[in-house]
């Protein structure tokens, strides 16, 4: 091919809606020398048979941002690229059968209002006025979203492709990528049967073939892509005269209907209906040796399997009896990729430099516009406008074997519209990573939760406590766990608690120049040998990238400890920042950690260890505990006198038994969350995210602007310091009802939204509901009265002093 490009800035593998959107958005950011490769024709994968719904609704802040942007883009795209499209903004109504569902709707509406989406809560009677064919006798209420609708997926994809081509981008169809090679300088060669393309960056946007494409990157640090494929059916009815008459009278389509408690959507398709169920009795494909993924499934479907969805079809006909008057005209049964949590993978490819991912979209049409924007920002700017951890591929690590992906994909699909209650843990694919004392923790009553694949106790049940999943179906703080959390917090307050904490991410950083390299990476200073401190890393905008505990073992030898979920995220930050003379070794899985904390913790440990327990706060030392080698760190995330005890897995059972035997009471993650919030300690990707700068986050004491190193974000932080912050981090006490403030609850002053919560919990030591959050800087004065909106209820809140609510002078910590 004479016009085959041999060089490009970016090569995108995959020509569905997401690949084309990414190509278009790269061009909009000025990168117009990029290439998209498609093995067949554009839209040949999941895009061509997609239903094309375009909702904004989500209870994820990041996903709502992405979907909202899609609706805004699609409304102007036809004119922007001069390509006609069928985009119907019909609005949608979501049906609630329970008080809990109404609370979920109120939360989503509040988030939507903050983002400028004019959602409304309706009575069933109001819904009937707008949808006269609807049965409403058993409904609690309805959420109305005027921005919802549907779009033709093929037209959308072709419009994005035309827009990209018009700006200079190249699209090569019928040209599969056959392999990739990375060079010493980090650039790539992408191989095809038509020739090779040398490029700076590669994007895996291969939809349900993403796992196969991902194998190409394994020699360069990649992993098996965590994904599977589900069979999704929707059916199209014949035309219904009453629907046609209604449309003519009203000049548009019926609102899109979602009965989320039954698990389906129902929308007008021409003058008939489109019914899309997400059935619990679901089916995955290409999961077994006797059902292998074909080399090419372009523009193909599976046979109908209506028995699976019969109950839901029957329910939909009872909800909208008019539907039963029409026959089924066509059934679509096609493949949809699923990541284990049902959210796409967009962002840097874990472990691989200059490679990105944008695949595994369950709702690719709704998210495609926003996904292209996000990916282009990640590649061109190195950071996204909104914090996108919810979709970051690095949120998954080494526990996502295919069994895990298959089980979770089936679970997510069968619970597509389920409510994600704060104390609910999903049961599929558990016990992938276990602490060396897991069995002991369970025997003590541990009710487990999952943290980056690791099982940790959330709370400890006593005989007779209800530990069923049904008991967790509430947004409230009260449940069988509440009394136990209170008791665990009181044990830490009055005596001594012990928490088994497997999965703390740990990295050994050592070699000539390690200290200097770290000084050029972190915003603040490094500890002296034998000490520990918190360090923060910002991006080039001065926004919070991550927080690590830094232990200094020697002049150029450090242990960096970070959140369990941050393991691959922070590994890549460290690896990419260190020179060749410095090694970064991930030792996470070789060690376990106990938090031993409370006013009696010194007394309990004194009979078990040869450590110097008079050593001050923020120090660390090697010692033996219960006769086993260990490392003791004088810190406590609970805000009491305490130590972290780190030891090799094989040595931890003896240590744990000895500490329990000396009188420590086991406590769990729910209690730890309550304790840390009373101290104002931040949690990663809640209170600490790239939505906020280090200065907005109240972390100026961890920033050294006078040091000579030009750490990332230094110039931006200097500028922000001169101009003043727009937002400030605050602690609020809230006159809450039955529920504490969830992440991203609106903070109000009168009729104006002035901020958002970043986390919330009940503080059992102070006896109050507490929220951490970000508000307009001018309101961050102690005593300012505001309101926090919690599941639709506005609750009075007061800005507290800029110090911990519990032990404000840290006297107990330093005891």
JSON list of C-alpha atoms in Angstrom, two decimals, residues 154-331:
[
{"chain": "A", "resi": 154, "resn": "UNK", "atom": "CA", "xyz": [-23.11, 2.81, 13.74]},
{"chain": "A", "resi": 155, "resn": "UNK", "atom": "CA", "xyz": [-23.90, 6.41, 12.84]},
{"chain": "A", "resi": 156, "resn": "UNK", "atom": "CA", "xyz": [-22.18, 7.63, 15.99]},
{"chain": "A", "resi": 157, "resn": "UNK", "atom": "CA", "xyz": [-19.03, 5.64, 15.23]},
{"chain": "A", "resi": 158, "resn": "UNK", "atom": "CA", "xyz": [-18.93, 6.76, 11.62]},
{"chain": "A", "resi": 159, "resn": "UNK", "atom": "CA", "xyz": [-19.42, 10.38, 12.69]},
{"chain": "A", "resi": 160, "resn": "UNK", "atom": "CA", "xyz": [-16.46, 10.16, 15.08]},
{"chain": "A", "resi": 161, "resn": "UNK", "atom": "CA", "xyz": [-14.41, 8.47, 12.36]},
{"chain": "A", "resi": 162, "resn": "UNK", "atom": "CA", "xyz": [-15.29, 11.18, 9.84]},
{"chain": "A", "resi": 163, "resn": "UNK", "atom": "CA", "xyz": [-14.41, 13.89, 12.33]},
{"chain": "A", "resi": 164, "resn": "UNK", "atom": "CA", "xyz": [-11.05, 12.24, 12.98]},
{"chain": "A", "resi": 165, "resn": "UNK", "atom": "CA", "xyz": [-10.27, 11.77, 9.26]},
{"chain": "A", "resi": 166, "resn": "UNK", "atom": "CA", "xyz": [-11.21, 15.37, 8.49]},
{"chain": "A", "resi": 167, "resn": "UNK", "atom": "CA", "xyz": [-8.60, 16.47, 11.05]},
{"chain": "A", "resi": 168, "resn": "UNK", "atom": "CA", "xyz": [-5.88, 14.34, 9.43]},
{"chain": "A", "resi": 169, "resn": "UNK", "atom": "CA", "xyz": [-6.11, 11.01, 11.28]},
{"chain": "A", "resi": 170, "resn": "UNK", "atom": "CA", "xyz": [-5.82, 7.70, 9.40]},
{"chain": "A", "resi": 171, "resn": "UNK", "atom": "CA", "xyz": [-8.13, 4.70, 9.73]},
{"chain": "A", "resi": 172, "resn": "UNK", "atom": "CA", "xyz": [-7.04, 1.42, 8.16]},
{"chain": "A", "resi": 173, "resn": "UNK", "atom": "CA", "xyz": [-9.76, -1.21, 7.95]},
{"chain": "A", "resi": 174, "resn": "UNK", "atom": "CA", "xyz": [-9.29, -4.94, 7.37]},
{"chain": "A", "resi": 175, "resn": "UNK", "atom": "CA", "xyz": [-5.85, -4.61, 8.93]},
{"chain": "A", "resi": 176, "resn": "UNK", "atom": "CA", "xyz": [-5.44, -6.51, 12.22]},
{"chain": "A", "resi": 177, "resn": "UNK", "atom": "CA", "xyz": [-2.46, -5.82, 14.44]},
{"chain": "A", "resi": 178, "resn": "UNK", "atom": "CA", "xyz": [-0.42, -9.04, 14.50]},
{"chain": "A", "resi": 179, "resn": "UNK", "atom": "CA", "xyz": [2.09, -8.06, 17.18]},
{"chain": "A", "resi": 180, "resn": "UNK", "atom": "CA", "xyz": [4.04, -5.27, 18.86]},
{"chain": "A", "resi": 181, "resn": "UNK", "atom": "CA", "xyz": [7.71, -4.66, 19.64]},
{"chain": "A", "resi": 182, "resn": "UNK", "atom": "CA", "xyz": [8.96, -2.09, 22.15]},
{"chain": "A", "resi": 183, "resn": "UNK", "atom": "CA", "xyz": [12.35, -0.43, 21.63]},
{"chain": "A", "resi": 184, "resn": "UNK", "atom": "CA", "xyz": [14.91, 0.69, 24.21]},
{"chain": "A", "resi": 185, "resn": "UNK", "atom": "CA", "xyz": [13.70, 4.30, 24.03]},
{"chain": "A", "resi": 186, "resn": "UNK", "atom": "CA", "xyz": [10.12, 3.23, 24.86]},
{"chain": "A", "resi": 187, "resn": "UNK", "atom": "CA", "xyz": [8.73, 3.65, 21.34]},
{"chain": "A", "resi": 188, "resn": "UNK", "atom": "CA", "xyz": [6.83, 0.87, 19.60]},
{"chain": "A", "resi": 189, "resn": "UNK", "atom": "CA", "xyz": [6.56, -0.92, 16.30]},
{"chain": "A", "resi": 190, "resn": "UNK", "atom": "CA", "xyz": [3.07, -2.25, 15.61]},
{"chain": "A", "resi": 191, "resn": "UNK", "atom": "CA", "xyz": [3.13, -5.13, 13.14]},
{"chain": "A", "resi": 192, "resn": "UNK", "atom": "CA", "xyz": [0.42, -5.80, 10.55]},
{"chain": "A", "resi": 193, "resn": "UNK", "atom": "CA", "xyz": [0.19, -7.89, 7.39]},
{"chain": "A", "resi": 194, "resn": "UNK", "atom": "CA", "xyz": [0.20, -4.64, 5.43]},
{"chain": "A", "resi": 195, "resn": "UNK", "atom": "CA", "xyz": [3.38, -3.30, 7.04]},
{"chain": "A", "resi": 196, "resn": "UNK", "atom": "CA", "xyz": [4.86, -1.99, 10.27]},
{"chain": "A", "resi": 197, "resn": "UNK", "atom": "CA", "xyz": [4.06, 1.30, 12.01]},
{"chain": "A", "resi": 198, "resn": "UNK", "atom": "CA", "xyz": [6.55, 2.95, 14.36]},
{"chain": "A", "resi": 199, "resn": "UNK", "atom": "CA", "xyz": [4.80, 5.00, 17.05]},
{"chain": "A", "resi": 200, "resn": "UNK", "atom": "CA", "xyz": [5.23, 6.62, 20.45]},
{"chain": "A", "resi": 201, "resn": "UNK", "atom": "CA", "xyz": [2.13, 5.12, 22.08]},
{"chain": "A", "resi": 202, "resn": "UNK", "atom": "CA", "xyz": [-0.15, 2.13, 21.55]},
{"chain": "A", "resi": 203, "resn": "UNK", "atom": "CA", "xyz": [-3.77, 1.81, 22.69]},
{"chain": "A", "resi": 204, "resn": "UNK", "atom": "CA", "xyz": [-5.59, -1.50, 23.20]},
{"chain": "A", "resi": 205, "resn": "UNK", "atom": "CA", "xyz": [-9.18, -0.60, 22.30]},
{"chain": "A", "resi": 206, "resn": "UNK", "atom": "CA", "xyz": [-10.05, -4.06, 21.02]},
{"chain": "A", "resi": 207, "resn": "UNK", "atom": "CA", "xyz": [-13.36, -4.56, 22.84]},
{"chain": "A", "resi": 208, "resn": "UNK", "atom": "CA", "xyz": [-14.05, -8.22, 23.59]},
{"chain": "A", "resi": 209, "resn": "UNK", "atom": "CA", "xyz": [-10.75, -9.08, 21.85]},
{"chain": "A", "resi": 210, "resn": "UNK", "atom": "CA", "xyz": [-8.80, -6.91, 24.32]},
{"chain": "A", "resi": 211, "resn": "UNK", "atom": "CA", "xyz": [-7.53, -9.94, 26.21]},
{"chain": "A", "resi": 212, "resn": "UNK", "atom": "CA", "xyz": [-6.11, -11.44, 23.03]},
{"chain": "A", "resi": 213, "resn": "UNK", "atom": "CA", "xyz": [-4.46, -8.15, 22.03]},
{"chain": "A", "resi": 214, "resn": "UNK", "atom": "CA", "xyz": [-3.17, -7.79, 25.59]},
{"chain": "A", "resi": 215, "resn": "UNK", "atom": "CA", "xyz": [-1.10, -10.98, 25.18]},
{"chain": "A", "resi": 216, "resn": "UNK", "atom": "CA", "xyz": [1.11, -9.06, 22.71]},
{"chain": "A", "resi": 217, "resn": "UNK", "atom": "CA", "xyz": [2.30, -6.81, 25.54]},
{"chain": "A", "resi": 218, "resn": "UNK", "atom": "CA", "xyz": [3.33, -9.54, 27.99]},
{"chain": "A", "resi": 219, "resn": "UNK", "atom": "CA", "xyz": [7.00, -9.61, 26.87]},
{"chain": "A", "resi": 220, "resn": "UNK", "atom": "CA", "xyz": [7.18, -5.90, 27.74]},
{"chain": "A", "resi": 221, "resn": "UNK", "atom": "CA", "xyz": [5.72, -6.09, 31.26]},
{"chain": "A", "resi": 222, "resn": "UNK", "atom": "CA", "xyz": [2.06, -6.74, 30.52]},
{"chain": "A", "resi": 223, "resn": "UNK", "atom": "CA", "xyz": [-0.40, -9.11, 32.18]},
{"chain": "A", "resi": 224, "resn": "UNK", "atom": "CA", "xyz": [-3.50, -11.06, 31.17]},
{"chain": "A", "resi": 225, "resn": "UNK", "atom": "CA", "xyz": [-6.28, -8.53, 30.70]},
{"chain": "A", "resi": 226, "resn": "UNK", "atom": "CA", "xyz": [-8.97, -9.06, 33.39]},
{"chain": "A", "resi": 227, "resn": "UNK", "atom": "CA", "xyz": [-12.11, -9.52, 31.32]},
{"chain": "A", "resi": 228, "resn": "UNK", "atom": "CA", "xyz": [-14.71, -12.00, 30.07]},
{"chain": "A", "resi": 229, "resn": "UNK", "atom": "CA", "xyz": [-17.60, -11.99, 27.60]},
{"chain": "A", "resi": 230, "resn": "UNK", "atom": "CA", "xyz": [-21.31, -12.11, 28.40]},
{"chain": "A", "resi": 231, "resn": "UNK", "atom": "CA", "xyz": [-24.22, -12.97, 26.16]},
{"chain": "A", "resi": 232, "resn": "UNK", "atom": "CA", "xyz": [-26.70, -10.07, 26.19]},
{"chain": "A", "resi": 233, "resn": "UNK", "atom": "CA", "xyz": [-30.10, -10.34, 24.56]},
{"chain": "A", "resi": 234, "resn": "UNK", "atom": "CA", "xyz": [-32.63, -7.69, 23.72]},
{"chain": "A", "resi": 235, "resn": "UNK", "atom": "CA", "xyz": [-35.79, -8.08, 21.72]},
{"chain": "A", "resi": 236, "resn": "UNK", "atom": "CA", "xyz": [-37.59, -5.78, 19.30]},
{"chain": "A", "resi": 237, "resn": "UNK", "atom": "CA", "xyz": [-41.37, -5.98, 19.00]},
{"chain": "A", "resi": 238, "resn": "UNK", "atom": "CA", "xyz": [-43.52, -5.36, 15.99]},
{"chain": "A", "resi": 239, "resn": "UNK", "atom": "CA", "xyz": [-45.11, -1.93, 15.65]},
{"chain": "A", "resi": 240, "resn": "UNK", "atom": "CA", "xyz": [-47.82, -0.90, 18.11]},
{"chain": "A", "resi": 241, "resn": "UNK", "atom": "CA", "xyz": [-50.50, 1.50, 16.77]},
{"chain": "A", "resi": 242, "resn": "UNK", "atom": "CA", "xyz": [-51.01, 3.21, 20.14]},
{"chain": "A", "resi": 243, "resn": "UNK", "atom": "CA", "xyz": [-47.28, 4.03, 20.35]},
{"chain": "A", "resi": 244, "resn": "UNK", "atom": "CA", "xyz": [-47.35, 5.49, 16.86]},
{"chain": "A", "resi": 245, "resn": "UNK", "atom": "CA", "xyz": [-50.39, 7.60, 17.74]},
{"chain": "A", "resi": 246, "resn": "UNK", "atom": "CA", "xyz": [-48.77, 8.86, 20.97]},
{"chain": "A", "resi": 247, "resn": "UNK", "atom": "CA", "xyz": [-45.57, 9.80, 19.12]},
{"chain": "A", "resi": 248, "resn": "UNK", "atom": "CA", "xyz": [-47.45, 11.73, 16.47]},
{"chain": "A", "resi": 249, "resn": "UNK", "atom": "CA", "xyz": [-49.47, 13.60, 19.09]},
{"chain": "A", "resi": 250, "resn": "UNK", "atom": "CA", "xyz": [-46.42, 14.50, 21.21]},
{"chain": "A", "resi": 251, "resn": "UNK", "atom": "CA", "xyz": [-43.84, 14.94, 18.46]},
{"chain": "A", "resi": 252, "resn": "UNK", "atom": "CA", "xyz": [-41.30, 12.55, 19.97]},
{"chain": "A", "resi": 253, "resn": "UNK", "atom": "CA", "xyz": [-40.64, 9.24, 21.65]},
{"chain": "A", "resi": 254, "resn": "UNK", "atom": "CA", "xyz": [-41.89, 7.84, 24.93]},
{"chain": "A", "resi": 255, "resn": "UNK", "atom": "CA", "xyz": [-39.44, 8.26, 27.79]},
{"chain": "A", "resi": 256, "resn": "UNK", "atom": "CA", "xyz": [-37.01, 5.38, 28.17]},
{"chain": "A", "resi": 257, "resn": "UNK", "atom": "CA", "xyz": [-38.25, 3.16, 31.01]},
{"chain": "A", "resi": 258, "resn": "UNK", "atom": "CA", "xyz": [-36.02, 1.28, 33.44]},
{"chain": "A", "resi": 259, "resn": "UNK", "atom": "CA", "xyz": [-37.49, -1.08, 36.02]},
{"chain": "A", "resi": 260, "resn": "UNK", "atom": "CA", "xyz": [-34.22, -1.52, 37.89]},
{"chain": "A", "resi": 261, "resn": "UNK", "atom": "CA", "xyz": [-35.64, -3.67, 40.68]},
{"chain": "A", "resi": 262, "resn": "UNK", "atom": "CA", "xyz": [-36.77, -6.24, 38.10]},
{"chain": "A", "resi": 263, "resn": "UNK", "atom": "CA", "xyz": [-33.67, -5.57, 35.94]},
{"chain": "A", "resi": 264, "resn": "UNK", "atom": "CA", "xyz": [-34.59, -4.41, 32.45]},
{"chain": "A", "resi": 265, "resn": "UNK", "atom": "CA", "xyz": [-34.94, -1.35, 30.26]},
{"chain": "A", "resi": 266, "resn": "UNK", "atom": "CA", "xyz": [-37.83, -0.78, 27.89]},
{"chain": "A", "resi": 267, "resn": "UNK", "atom": "CA", "xyz": [-37.71, 1.90, 25.25]},
{"chain": "A", "resi": 268, "resn": "UNK", "atom": "CA", "xyz": [-39.59, 2.93, 22.15]},
{"chain": "A", "resi": 269, "resn": "UNK", "atom": "CA", "xyz": [-37.94, 1.61, 18.97]},
{"chain": "A", "resi": 270, "resn": "UNK", "atom": "CA", "xyz": [-39.55, 3.26, 15.94]},
{"chain": "A", "resi": 271, "resn": "UNK", "atom": "CA", "xyz": [-43.20, 2.56, 16.77]},
{"chain": "A", "resi": 272, "resn": "UNK", "atom": "CA", "xyz": [-42.62, -0.61, 18.76]},
{"chain": "A", "resi": 273, "resn": "UNK", "atom": "CA", "xyz": [-40.60, -1.56, 21.84]},
{"chain": "A", "resi": 274, "resn": "UNK", "atom": "CA", "xyz": [-37.03, -2.56, 22.60]},
{"chain": "A", "resi": 275, "resn": "UNK", "atom": "CA", "xyz": [-36.76, -4.67, 25.78]},
{"chain": "A", "resi": 276, "resn": "UNK", "atom": "CA", "xyz": [-33.32, -5.32, 27.26]},
{"chain": "A", "resi": 277, "resn": "UNK", "atom": "CA", "xyz": [-33.16, -7.61, 30.32]},
{"chain": "A", "resi": 278, "resn": "UNK", "atom": "CA", "xyz": [-30.18, -8.27, 32.61]},
{"chain": "A", "resi": 279, "resn": "UNK", "atom": "CA", "xyz": [-31.26, -11.67, 33.85]},
{"chain": "A", "resi": 280, "resn": "UNK", "atom": "CA", "xyz": [-29.83, -13.37, 36.97]},
{"chain": "A", "resi": 281, "resn": "UNK", "atom": "CA", "xyz": [-29.92, -16.64, 35.01]},
{"chain": "A", "resi": 282, "resn": "UNK", "atom": "CA", "xyz": [-27.25, -15.25, 32.70]},
{"chain": "A", "resi": 283, "resn": "UNK", "atom": "CA", "xyz": [-24.73, -16.86, 30.38]},
{"chain": "A", "resi": 284, "resn": "UNK", "atom": "CA", "xyz": [-21.10, -16.18, 29.61]},
{"chain": "A", "resi": 285, "resn": "UNK", "atom": "CA", "xyz": [-19.39, -17.26, 26.41]},
{"chain": "A", "resi": 286, "resn": "UNK", "atom": "CA", "xyz": [-15.90, -18.29, 25.36]},
{"chain": "A", "resi": 287, "resn": "UNK", "atom": "CA", "xyz": [-15.16, -19.33, 28.94]},
{"chain": "A", "resi": 288, "resn": "UNK", "atom": "CA", "xyz": [-14.31, -23.01, 28.44]},
{"chain": "A", "resi": 289, "resn": "UNK", "atom": "CA", "xyz": [-12.12, -25.14, 26.20]},
{"chain": "A", "resi": 290, "resn": "UNK", "atom": "CA", "xyz": [-15.14, -26.49, 24.34]},
{"chain": "A", "resi": 291, "resn": "UNK", "atom": "CA", "xyz": [-16.33, -22.93, 23.64]},
{"chain": "A", "resi": 292, "resn": "UNK", "atom": "CA", "xyz": [-13.19, -21.11, 22.44]},
{"chain": "A", "resi": 293, "resn": "UNK", "atom": "CA", "xyz": [-13.25, -17.51, 21.24]},
{"chain": "A", "resi": 294, "resn": "UNK", "atom": "CA", "xyz": [-13.30, -17.60, 17.41]},
{"chain": "A", "resi": 295, "resn": "UNK", "atom": "CA", "xyz": [-10.60, -15.88, 15.41]},
{"chain": "A", "resi": 296, "resn": "UNK", "atom": "CA", "xyz": [-13.20, -13.49, 14.02]},
{"chain": "A", "resi": 297, "resn": "UNK", "atom": "CA", "xyz": [-16.78, -12.95, 15.22]},
{"chain": "A", "resi": 298, "resn": "UNK", "atom": "CA", "xyz": [-17.32, -9.74, 13.26]},
{"chain": "A", "resi": 299, "resn": "UNK", "atom": "CA", "xyz": [-20.97, -8.83, 12.64]},
{"chain": "A", "resi": 300, "resn": "UNK", "atom": "CA", "xyz": [-22.15, -12.16, 14.10]},
{"chain": "A", "resi": 301, "resn": "UNK", "atom": "CA", "xyz": [-24.73, -13.07, 16.74]},
{"chain": "A", "resi": 302, "resn": "UNK", "atom": "CA", "xyz": [-25.66, -16.15, 18.76]},
{"chain": "A", "resi": 303, "resn": "UNK", "atom": "CA", "xyz": [-28.97, -17.97, 18.51]},
{"chain": "A", "resi": 304, "resn": "UNK", "atom": "CA", "xyz": [-31.89, -16.75, 20.62]},
{"chain": "A", "resi": 305, "resn": "UNK", "atom": "CA", "xyz": [-32.16, -18.09, 24.17]},
{"chain": "A", "resi": 306, "resn": "UNK", "atom": "CA", "xyz": [-35.49, -16.65, 25.29]},
{"chain": "A", "resi": 307, "resn": "UNK", "atom": "CA", "xyz": [-36.05, -19.15, 28.11]},
{"chain": "A", "resi": 308, "resn": "UNK", "atom": "CA", "xyz": [-33.42, -17.25, 30.13]},
{"chain": "A", "resi": 309, "resn": "UNK", "atom": "CA", "xyz": [-35.39, -14.01, 30.02]},
{"chain": "A", "resi": 310, "resn": "UNK", "atom": "CA", "xyz": [-38.96, -15.31, 30.03]},
{"chain": "A", "resi": 311, "resn": "UNK", "atom": "CA", "xyz": [-39.78, -14.14, 33.57]},
{"chain": "A", "resi": 312, "resn": "UNK", "atom": "CA", "xyz": [-38.50, -10.62, 32.91]},
{"chain": "A", "resi": 313, "resn": "UNK", "atom": "CA", "xyz": [-40.40, -10.37, 29.60]},
{"chain": "A", "resi": 314, "resn": "UNK", "atom": "CA", "xyz": [-43.56, -11.40, 31.44]},
{"chain": "A", "resi": 315, "resn": "UNK", "atom": "CA", "xyz": [-42.99, -8.75, 34.11]},
{"chain": "A", "resi": 316, "resn": "UNK", "atom": "CA", "xyz": [-42.38, -6.05, 31.48]},
{"chain": "A", "resi": 317, "resn": "UNK", "atom": "CA", "xyz": [-45.66, -6.96, 29.79]},
{"chain": "A", "resi": 318, "resn": "UNK", "atom": "CA", "xyz": [-47.45, -6.54, 33.13]},
{"chain": "A", "resi": 319, "resn": "UNK", "atom": "CA", "xyz": [-45.73, -3.20, 33.71]},
{"chain": "A", "resi": 320, "resn": "UNK", "atom": "CA", "xyz": [-46.62, -1.96, 30.20]},
{"chain": "A", "resi": 321, "resn": "UNK", "atom": "CA", "xyz": [-49.57, -4.13, 29.07]},
{"chain": "A", "resi": 322, "resn": "UNK", "atom": "CA", "xyz": [-49.50, -2.50, 25.65]},
{"chain": "A", "resi": 323, "resn": "UNK", "atom": "CA", "xyz": [-46.29, -4.42, 24.97]},
{"chain": "A", "resi": 324, "resn": "UNK", "atom": "CA", "xyz": [-48.20, -7.71, 25.15]},
{"chain": "A", "resi": 325, "resn": "UNK", "atom": "CA", "xyz": [-50.36, -6.70, 22.20]},
{"chain": "A", "resi": 326, "resn": "UNK", "atom": "CA", "xyz": [-47.42, -6.95, 19.81]},
{"chain": "A", "resi": 327, "resn": "UNK", "atom": "CA", "xyz": [-45.36, -9.88, 18.60]},
{"chain": "A", "resi": 328, "resn": "UNK", "atom": "CA", "xyz": [-41.59, -10.23, 18.85]},
{"chain": "A", "resi": 329, "resn": "UNK", "atom": "CA", "xyz": [-40.07, -9.04, 15.59]},
{"chain": "A", "resi": 330, "resn": "UNK", "atom": "CA", "xyz": [-36.39, -9.77, 16.24]},
{"chain": "A", "resi": 331, "resn": "UNK", "atom": "CA", "xyz": [-34.04, -10.93, 18.99]}
]
